CSV table of C-alpha atoms in Angstrom, one decimal:
chain,number,residue,atom,x,y,z
A,894,UNK,CA,38.4,27.6,179.3
A,895,UNK,CA,39.0,29.9,176.3
A,896,UNK,CA,38.2,33.0,178.3
A,897,UNK,CA,40.6,31.9,181.1
A,898,UNK,CA,43.4,31.2,178.6
A,899,UNK,CA,42.8,34.6,176.9
A,900,UNK,CA,42.9,36.5,180.2
A,901,UNK,CA,46.0,34.6,181.4
A,902,UNK,CA,47.9,35.5,178.2
A,903,UNK,CA,47.0,39.2,178.6
A,904,UNK,CA,48.4,39.3,182.1
A,905,UNK,CA,51.9,38.0,181.1
A,906,UNK,CA,54.4,40.3,179.4
A,907,UNK,CA,55.2,39.2,175.9
A,908,UNK,CA,58.6,38.1,174.8
A,909,UNK,CA,60.5,40.1,172.1
A,910,UNK,CA,59.8,37.2,169.7
A,911,UNK,CA,56.0,37.2,170.3
A,912,UNK,CA,55.5,41.0,170.5
A,913,UNK,CA,53.6,42.7,167.7
A,914,UNK,CA,55.9,44.4,165.1
A,915,UNK,CA,54.3,47.8,165.2
A,916,UNK,CA,55.3,50.4,162.7
A,917,UNK,CA,57.9,53.1,162.0
A,918,UNK,CA,55.3,55.9,161.7
A,919,UNK,CA,53.5,57.3,164.8
A,920,UNK,CA,49.7,56.9,164.8
A,921,UNK,CA,47.7,60.1,164.1
A,922,UNK,CA,46.7,62.0,167.3
A,923,UNK,CA,45.6,65.4,168.4
A,924,UNK,CA,47.8,68.5,168.2
A,925,UNK,CA,46.1,70.4,171.0
A,926,UNK,CA,44.4,69.6,174.3
A,927,UNK,CA,40.6,69.4,173.9
A,928,UNK,CA,40.0,71.1,177.3
A,929,UNK,CA,42.5,73.9,177.5
A,930,UNK,CA,43.7,74.3,173.9
A,931,UNK,CA,47.4,74.0,174.7
A,932,UNK,CA,49.9,72.1,172.5
A,933,UNK,CA,49.9,68.4,173.4
A,934,UNK,CA,53.5,67.8,172.3
A,935,UNK,CA,56.9,69.4,172.8
A,936,UNK,CA,58.3,72.0,173.0
A,937,UNK,CA,56.7,73.2,176.2
A,938,UNK,CA,57.2,76.5,178.0
A,939,UNK,CA,60.4,76.8,179.9
A,940,UNK,CA,60.3,75.8,183.6
A,941,UNK,CA,57.8,73.0,183.2
A,942,UNK,CA,58.5,69.4,184.2
A,943,UNK,CA,57.1,66.1,182.9
A,944,UNK,CA,55.9,62.9,184.7
A,945,UNK,CA,54.3,59.7,183.5
A,946,UNK,CA,51.6,57.8,185.5
A,947,UNK,CA,49.9,54.4,184.8
A,948,UNK,CA,46.7,53.9,186.8
A,949,UNK,CA,44.8,51.4,184.7
A,950,UNK,CA,42.4,52.8,182.1
A,951,UNK,CA,43.9,56.2,181.1
A,952,UNK,CA,40.6,57.9,180.4
A,953,UNK,CA,39.7,58.7,184.0
A,954,UNK,CA,43.3,59.0,185.1
A,955,UNK,CA,43.9,61.8,182.6
A,956,UNK,CA,40.8,63.8,183.7
A,957,UNK,CA,42.1,63.5,187.3
A,958,UNK,CA,45.3,65.2,186.4
A,959,UNK,CA,44.1,67.9,184.0
A,960,UNK,CA,41.9,69.3,186.7
A,961,UNK,CA,44.9,70.0,189.1
A,962,UNK,CA,46.1,73.6,189.4
A,963,UNK,CA,49.7,73.8,188.1
A,964,UNK,CA,49.2,71.1,185.4
A,965,UNK,CA,49.9,72.7,182.1
A,966,UNK,CA,48.7,69.9,179.7
A,967,UNK,CA,48.0,66.2,179.7
A,968,UNK,CA,47.9,63.4,177.1
A,969,UNK,CA,47.4,59.7,177.0
A,970,UNK,CA,49.6,57.1,175.4
A,971,UNK,CA,51.6,53.9,175.9
A,972,UNK,CA,54.9,53.2,177.5
A,973,UNK,CA,56.9,50.3,179.1
A,974,UNK,CA,56.5,47.9,176.2
A,975,UNK,CA,58.1,46.5,173.1
A,976,UNK,CA,56.0,47.4,170.0
A,977,UNK,CA,57.0,50.7,168.3
A,978,UNK,CA,54.1,53.1,167.7
A,979,UNK,CA,51.3,50.8,168.7
A,980,UNK,CA,47.6,51.4,168.1
A,981,UNK,CA,45.1,51.2,171.0
A,982,UNK,CA,43.7,48.0,169.6
A,983,UNK,CA,47.1,46.4,169.5
A,984,UNK,CA,47.8,47.2,173.1
A,985,UNK,CA,44.6,45.6,174.2
A,986,UNK,CA,45.8,42.2,172.9
A,987,UNK,CA,48.5,42.1,175.5
A,988,UNK,CA,51.1,41.5,172.8
A,989,UNK,CA,52.8,44.9,172.9
A,990,UNK,CA,53.8,45.0,176.6
A,991,UNK,CA,52.7,48.6,177.0
A,992,UNK,CA,50.9,50.1,179.9
A,993,UNK,CA,48.2,52.8,179.4
A,994,UNK,CA,49.9,56.0,180.6
A,995,UNK,CA,49.0,59.6,181.3
A,996,UNK,CA,51.7,62.2,180.4
A,997,UNK,CA,51.5,65.1,182.8
A,998,UNK,CA,53.3,68.4,182.1
A,999,UNK,CA,53.3,70.6,185.2
A,1000,UNK,CA,54.7,73.7,186.8
A,1001,UNK,CA,56.7,72.5,189.9
A,1002,UNK,CA,56.4,76.0,191.3
A,1003,UNK,CA,52.7,75.4,191.7
A,1004,UNK,CA,52.3,71.6,192.1
A,1005,UNK,CA,55.2,69.4,193.1
A,1006,UNK,CA,56.0,65.9,191.8
A,1007,UNK,CA,55.4,64.6,195.4
A,1008,UNK,CA,51.9,66.0,195.4
A,1009,UNK,CA,51.2,64.3,192.1
A,1010,UNK,CA,52.6,61.0,193.6
A,1011,UNK,CA,50.2,61.4,196.5
A,1012,UNK,CA,47.3,61.7,194.1
A,1013,UNK,CA,48.6,58.7,192.1
A,1014,UNK,CA,48.7,56.4,195.1
A,1015,UNK,CA,45.4,57.5,196.6
A,1016,UNK,CA,43.3,57.5,193.5
A,1017,UNK,CA,43.9,53.9,192.2
A,1018,UNK,CA,44.7,50.6,193.7
A,1019,UNK,CA,48.5,49.9,193.1
A,1020,UNK,CA,48.4,46.4,194.6
A,1021,UNK,CA,46.5,44.5,191.9
A,1022,UNK,CA,49.3,43.5,189.5
A,1023,UNK,CA,48.3,43.2,185.9
A,1024,UNK,CA,44.9,44.6,186.3
A,1025,UNK,CA,42.8,47.5,187.8
A,1026,UNK,CA,39.4,46.4,189.0
A,1027,UNK,CA,37.5,44.7,186.2
A,1028,UNK,CA,40.2,45.8,183.6
A,1029,UNK,CA,42.5,42.9,183.2
A,1030,UNK,CA,45.8,42.8,181.3
A,1031,UNK,CA,49.3,44.2,181.2
A,1032,UNK,CA,48.0,47.5,179.8
A,1033,UNK,CA,46.3,48.2,183.1
A,1034,UNK,CA,49.2,47.7,185.4
A,1035,UNK,CA,50.3,50.4,187.9
A,1036,UNK,CA,53.4,52.2,186.7
A,1037,UNK,CA,55.5,55.3,187.4
A,1038,UNK,CA,57.9,56.1,184.6
A,1039,UNK,CA,60.5,58.6,185.6
A,1040,UNK,CA,62.4,61.4,183.8
A,1041,UNK,CA,65.2,62.1,186.3
A,1042,UNK,CA,67.1,60.7,189.3
A,1043,UNK,CA,65.1,63.0,191.6
A,1044,UNK,CA,61.9,61.5,190.4
A,1045,UNK,CA,63.2,58.0,190.9
A,1046,UNK,CA,64.0,58.8,194.6
A,1047,UNK,CA,60.7,60.6,195.2
A,1048,UNK,CA,58.7,57.7,193.6
A,1049,UNK,CA,60.5,55.1,195.7
A,1050,UNK,CA,60.0,57.1,198.9
A,1051,UNK,CA,56.3,57.6,198.1
A,1052,UNK,CA,55.8,53.9,197.4
A,1053,UNK,CA,57.5,52.9,200.7
A,1054,UNK,CA,55.4,55.5,202.6
A,1055,UNK,CA,52.1,54.2,201.1
A,1056,UNK,CA,53.0,50.6,201.7
A,1057,UNK,CA,53.6,51.4,205.3
A,1058,UNK,CA,50.2,53.2,205.4
A,1059,UNK,CA,48.4,50.2,203.9
A,1060,UNK,CA,50.1,47.9,206.4
A,1061,UNK,CA,49.1,50.2,209.3
A,1062,UNK,CA,45.5,50.2,208.0
A,1063,UNK,CA,45.5,46.4,208.3
A,1064,UNK,CA,45.7,45.7,204.6
A,1065,UNK,CA,47.6,42.5,203.9
A,1066,UNK,CA,48.7,43.5,200.4
A,1067,UNK,CA,51.9,44.5,198.6
A,1068,UNK,CA,52.3,47.4,196.1
A,1069,UNK,CA,53.0,46.2,192.6
A,1070,UNK,CA,53.7,49.5,191.0
A,1071,UNK,CA,56.5,49.4,188.4
A,1072,UNK,CA,59.0,52.2,188.7
A,1073,UNK,CA,61.3,52.6,185.7
A,1074,UNK,CA,62.8,55.3,183.3
A,1075,UNK,CA,60.3,56.4,180.7
A,1076,UNK,CA,62.0,55.1,177.5
A,1077,UNK,CA,59.6,55.6,174.6
A,1078,UNK,CA,56.2,57.2,175.1
A,1079,UNK,CA,53.7,56.8,172.2
A,1080,UNK,CA,50.7,59.0,172.0
A,1081,UNK,CA,47.3,57.3,171.7
A,1082,UNK,CA,44.9,58.1,168.9
A,1083,UNK,CA,43.0,61.4,168.9
A,1084,UNK,CA,39.7,59.8,170.1
A,1085,UNK,CA,41.4,58.7,173.3
A,1086,UNK,CA,42.9,62.2,174.1
A,1087,UNK,CA,40.8,63.9,176.8
A,1088,UNK,CA,38.2,61.2,176.3
A,1089,UNK,CA,35.9,62.0,179.2
A,1090,UNK,CA,35.7,65.7,178.2
A,1091,UNK,CA,34.5,64.5,174.8
A,1092,UNK,CA,32.3,61.8,176.3
A,1093,UNK,CA,31.1,63.0,179.7
A,1094,UNK,CA,29.2,59.8,180.4
A,1095,UNK,CA,32.1,57.6,179.4
A,1096,UNK,CA,33.7,54.8,181.5
A,1097,UNK,CA,36.0,55.7,184.4
A,1098,UNK,CA,37.4,52.7,186.3
A,1099,UNK,CA,39.4,54.6,189.0
A,1100,UNK,CA,39.0,53.2,192.5
A,1101,UNK,CA,41.3,54.0,195.3
A,1102,UNK,CA,41.9,51.9,198.5
A,1103,UNK,CA,40.6,54.5,200.9
A,1104,UNK,CA,44.0,54.8,202.5
A,1105,UNK,CA,45.8,58.2,202.6
A,1106,UNK,CA,49.3,58.4,201.2
A,1107,UNK,CA,51.5,60.3,203.8
A,1108,UNK,CA,53.5,62.3,201.2
A,1109,UNK,CA,53.7,66.1,201.6
């Protein structure tokens, strides 16, 4: 009964009154990308764009994106919640409201946001609500946090296209991906940045649906 109660609380977004207080100072993190050595934080070279993706556990999701030609740098962090400057441990309680997020800085002349959306929808299961496989909680929800009106439109179109593809494939499921402006993005601690490059045998929970997303 205790385990059921614990999991049920972690799958419900906390109220402002119940959210953890957090802190004014950001948690310590990396300055540079462990794989390519580029600066993790702004300012970035001119002409690059930024997008934010929540696909469950951010370790495997980040590796997926840093391998794509045209992606300048990636990082992992938290967004969509209430607690300022949360720690990883705090987010796992379900009392911050944050989702685990991959920040992707990319060159739109080489890889488009639509191509990144296609990868996003195909490489995880966006129909599971507040979980991803065995990872249960608000932190593992599917999310697209946008930085422009153009991204909002593209994300909505990609979601509708993938929902149609799932239906055509006989899947009686509905996409639960949250689409919202980014708001605050908080970098996770250094040990989580590029985790699977530092720990090649580490956990990766990414599992797609096997259905192709019809986005160019």
